mmCIF file of C-alpha atoms in Angstrom:
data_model
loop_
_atom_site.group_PDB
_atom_site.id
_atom_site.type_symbol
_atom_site.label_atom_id
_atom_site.label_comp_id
_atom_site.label_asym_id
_atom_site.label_seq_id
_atom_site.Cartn_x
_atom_site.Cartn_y
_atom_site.Cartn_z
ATOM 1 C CA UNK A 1 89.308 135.753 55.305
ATOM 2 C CA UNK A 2 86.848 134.915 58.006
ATOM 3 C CA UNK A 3 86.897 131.541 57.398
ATOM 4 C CA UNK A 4 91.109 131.432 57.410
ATOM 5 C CA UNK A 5 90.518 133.449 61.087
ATOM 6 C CA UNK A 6 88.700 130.856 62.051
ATOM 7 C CA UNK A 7 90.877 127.699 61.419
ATOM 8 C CA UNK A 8 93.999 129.353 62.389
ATOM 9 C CA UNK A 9 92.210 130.364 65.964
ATOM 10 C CA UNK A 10 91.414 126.868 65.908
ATOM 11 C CA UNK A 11 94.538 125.646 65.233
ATOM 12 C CA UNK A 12 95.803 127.935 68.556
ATOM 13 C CA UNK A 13 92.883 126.681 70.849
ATOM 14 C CA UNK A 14 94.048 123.189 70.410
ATOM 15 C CA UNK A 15 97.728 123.613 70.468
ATOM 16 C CA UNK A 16 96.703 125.542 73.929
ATOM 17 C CA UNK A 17 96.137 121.617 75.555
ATOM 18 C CA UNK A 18 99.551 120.652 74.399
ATOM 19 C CA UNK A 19 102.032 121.557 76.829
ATOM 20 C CA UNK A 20 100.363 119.963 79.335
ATOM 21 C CA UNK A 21 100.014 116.395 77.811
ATOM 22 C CA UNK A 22 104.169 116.885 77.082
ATOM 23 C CA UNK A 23 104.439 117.946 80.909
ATOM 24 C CA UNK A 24 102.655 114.505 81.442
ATOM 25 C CA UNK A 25 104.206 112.813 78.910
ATOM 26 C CA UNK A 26 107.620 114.265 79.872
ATOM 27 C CA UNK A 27 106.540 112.619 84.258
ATOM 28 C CA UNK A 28 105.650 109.371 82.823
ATOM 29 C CA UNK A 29 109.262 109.301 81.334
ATOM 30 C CA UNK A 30 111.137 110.198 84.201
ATOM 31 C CA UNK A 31 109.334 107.931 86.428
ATOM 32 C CA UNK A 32 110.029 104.993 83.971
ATOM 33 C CA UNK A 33 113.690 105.680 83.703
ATOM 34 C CA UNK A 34 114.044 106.856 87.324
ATOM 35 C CA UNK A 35 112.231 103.234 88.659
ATOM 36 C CA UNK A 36 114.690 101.082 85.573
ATOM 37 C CA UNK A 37 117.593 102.874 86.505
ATOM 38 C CA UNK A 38 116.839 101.874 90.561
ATOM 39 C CA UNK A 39 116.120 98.398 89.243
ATOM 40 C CA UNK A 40 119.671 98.074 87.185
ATOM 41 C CA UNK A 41 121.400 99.673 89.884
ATOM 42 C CA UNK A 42 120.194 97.587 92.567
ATOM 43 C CA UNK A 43 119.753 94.051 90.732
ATOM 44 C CA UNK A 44 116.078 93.839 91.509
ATOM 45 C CA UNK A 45 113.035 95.411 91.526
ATOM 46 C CA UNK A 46 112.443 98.390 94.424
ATOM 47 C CA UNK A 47 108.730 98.025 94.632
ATOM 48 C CA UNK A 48 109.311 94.652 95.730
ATOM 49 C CA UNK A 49 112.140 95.123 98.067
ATOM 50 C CA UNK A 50 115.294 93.007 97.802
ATOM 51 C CA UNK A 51 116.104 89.286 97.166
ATOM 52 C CA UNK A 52 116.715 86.893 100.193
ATOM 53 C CA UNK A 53 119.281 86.204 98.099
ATOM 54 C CA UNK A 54 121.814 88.811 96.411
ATOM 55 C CA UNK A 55 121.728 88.461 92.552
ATOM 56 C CA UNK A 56 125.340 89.626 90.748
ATOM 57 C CA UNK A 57 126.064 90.753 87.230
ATOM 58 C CA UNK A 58 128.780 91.877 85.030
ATOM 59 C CA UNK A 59 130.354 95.552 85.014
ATOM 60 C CA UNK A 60 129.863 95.139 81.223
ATOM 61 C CA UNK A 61 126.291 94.788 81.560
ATOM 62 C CA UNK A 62 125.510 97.368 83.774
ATOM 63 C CA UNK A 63 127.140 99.378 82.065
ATOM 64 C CA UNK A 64 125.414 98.617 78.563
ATOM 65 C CA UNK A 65 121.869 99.099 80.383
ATOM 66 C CA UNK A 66 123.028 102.042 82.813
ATOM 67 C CA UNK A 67 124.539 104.709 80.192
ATOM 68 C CA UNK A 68 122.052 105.060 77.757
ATOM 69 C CA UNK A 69 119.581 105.568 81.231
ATOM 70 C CA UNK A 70 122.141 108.108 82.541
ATOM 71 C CA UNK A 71 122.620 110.052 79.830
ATOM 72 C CA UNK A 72 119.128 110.472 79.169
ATOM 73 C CA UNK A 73 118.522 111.258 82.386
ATOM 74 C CA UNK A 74 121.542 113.630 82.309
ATOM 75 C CA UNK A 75 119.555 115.219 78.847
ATOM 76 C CA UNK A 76 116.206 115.841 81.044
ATOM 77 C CA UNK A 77 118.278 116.842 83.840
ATOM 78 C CA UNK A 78 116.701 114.659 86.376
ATOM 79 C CA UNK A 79 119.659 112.671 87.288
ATOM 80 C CA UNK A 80 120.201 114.050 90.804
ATOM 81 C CA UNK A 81 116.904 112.642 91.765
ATOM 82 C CA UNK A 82 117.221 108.754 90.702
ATOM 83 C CA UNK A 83 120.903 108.981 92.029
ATOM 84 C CA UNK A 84 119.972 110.837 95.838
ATOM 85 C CA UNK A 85 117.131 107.684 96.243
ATOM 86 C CA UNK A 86 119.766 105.147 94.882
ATOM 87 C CA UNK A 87 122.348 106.590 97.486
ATOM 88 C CA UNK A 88 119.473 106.288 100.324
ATOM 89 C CA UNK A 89 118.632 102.244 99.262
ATOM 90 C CA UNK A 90 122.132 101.273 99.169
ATOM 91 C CA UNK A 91 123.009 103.296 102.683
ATOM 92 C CA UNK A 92 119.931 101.180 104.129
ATOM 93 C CA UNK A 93 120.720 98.109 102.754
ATOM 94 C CA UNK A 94 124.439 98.454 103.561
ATOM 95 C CA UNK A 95 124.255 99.698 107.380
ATOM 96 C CA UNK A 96 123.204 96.125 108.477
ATOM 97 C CA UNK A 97 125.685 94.536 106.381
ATOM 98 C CA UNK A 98 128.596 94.305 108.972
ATOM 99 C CA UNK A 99 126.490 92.886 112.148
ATOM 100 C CA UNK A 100 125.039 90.060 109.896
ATOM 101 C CA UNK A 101 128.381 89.052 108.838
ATOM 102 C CA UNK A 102 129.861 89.203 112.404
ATOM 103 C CA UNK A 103 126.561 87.459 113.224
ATOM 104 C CA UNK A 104 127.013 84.698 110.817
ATOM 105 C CA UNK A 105 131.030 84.114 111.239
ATOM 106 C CA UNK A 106 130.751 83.985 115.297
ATOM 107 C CA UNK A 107 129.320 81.362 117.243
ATOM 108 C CA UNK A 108 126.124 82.261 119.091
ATOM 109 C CA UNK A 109 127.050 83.240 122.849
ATOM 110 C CA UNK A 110 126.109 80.219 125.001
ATOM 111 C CA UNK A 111 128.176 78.179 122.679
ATOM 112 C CA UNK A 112 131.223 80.468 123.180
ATOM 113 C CA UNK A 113 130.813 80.889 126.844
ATOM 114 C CA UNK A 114 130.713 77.258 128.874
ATOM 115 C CA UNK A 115 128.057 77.916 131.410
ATOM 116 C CA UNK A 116 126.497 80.733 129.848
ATOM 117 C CA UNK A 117 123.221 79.457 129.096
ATOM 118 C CA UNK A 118 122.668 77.514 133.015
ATOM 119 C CA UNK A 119 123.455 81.631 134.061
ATOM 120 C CA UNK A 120 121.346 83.033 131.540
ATOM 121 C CA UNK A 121 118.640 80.676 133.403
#
């Protein structure tokens, strides 16, 4: 009987460590899907920053990679996070958008304006 004491109160002492390596376990998960979901959602790698050039895909494949991330996400309920920093890259990489186009579809000034650049001098 002492012996059975014994190996169950070892087999409690070491199940004691477990919640914490799920708790890590369970991080290292939501990091991974939080940083692929950015990464679909975006087209490229966050860490990196964007392309110089814009890279497009298919609905149909975003949407193939994107669900099964979602909805696991959705399971772990950690969605809001991944979506609220996807939100915030998109806003900053939008907000420039419209004075680059304008930029790029007027002439520069002292071409418009004849004597612009002698003034300018």
């Amino acid at each position: 009987s002492q012996s059975l004491l014994a190996s169950e109160l070892s087999g409690v002492s070491s199940l004691a460590g477990i919640a914490t390596g799920l708790e890590e376990t369970k991080a290292v998960i939501e990091r991974t899907m939080a940083h692929e979901l950015m990464e679909v959602a975006l087209g490229y790698d966050p860490s990196q920053g964007p392309p110089a050039m814009p890279v497009e895909a298919l609905s149909s494949e975003l949407d193939v990679r994107l669900v099964p991330l979602a909805e696991g996400m959705l399971a772990l309920r950690t969605l809001h996070t991944p979506l609220r920093l996807l939100s915030d890259a998109l806003r900053k990489e939008l907000k420039p958008l419209p004075k680059r186009s304008l930029q790029a579809a007027l002439p520069p000034l002292s071409a418009a304006v004849p004597g612009a650049a002698a003034a300018g001098a």
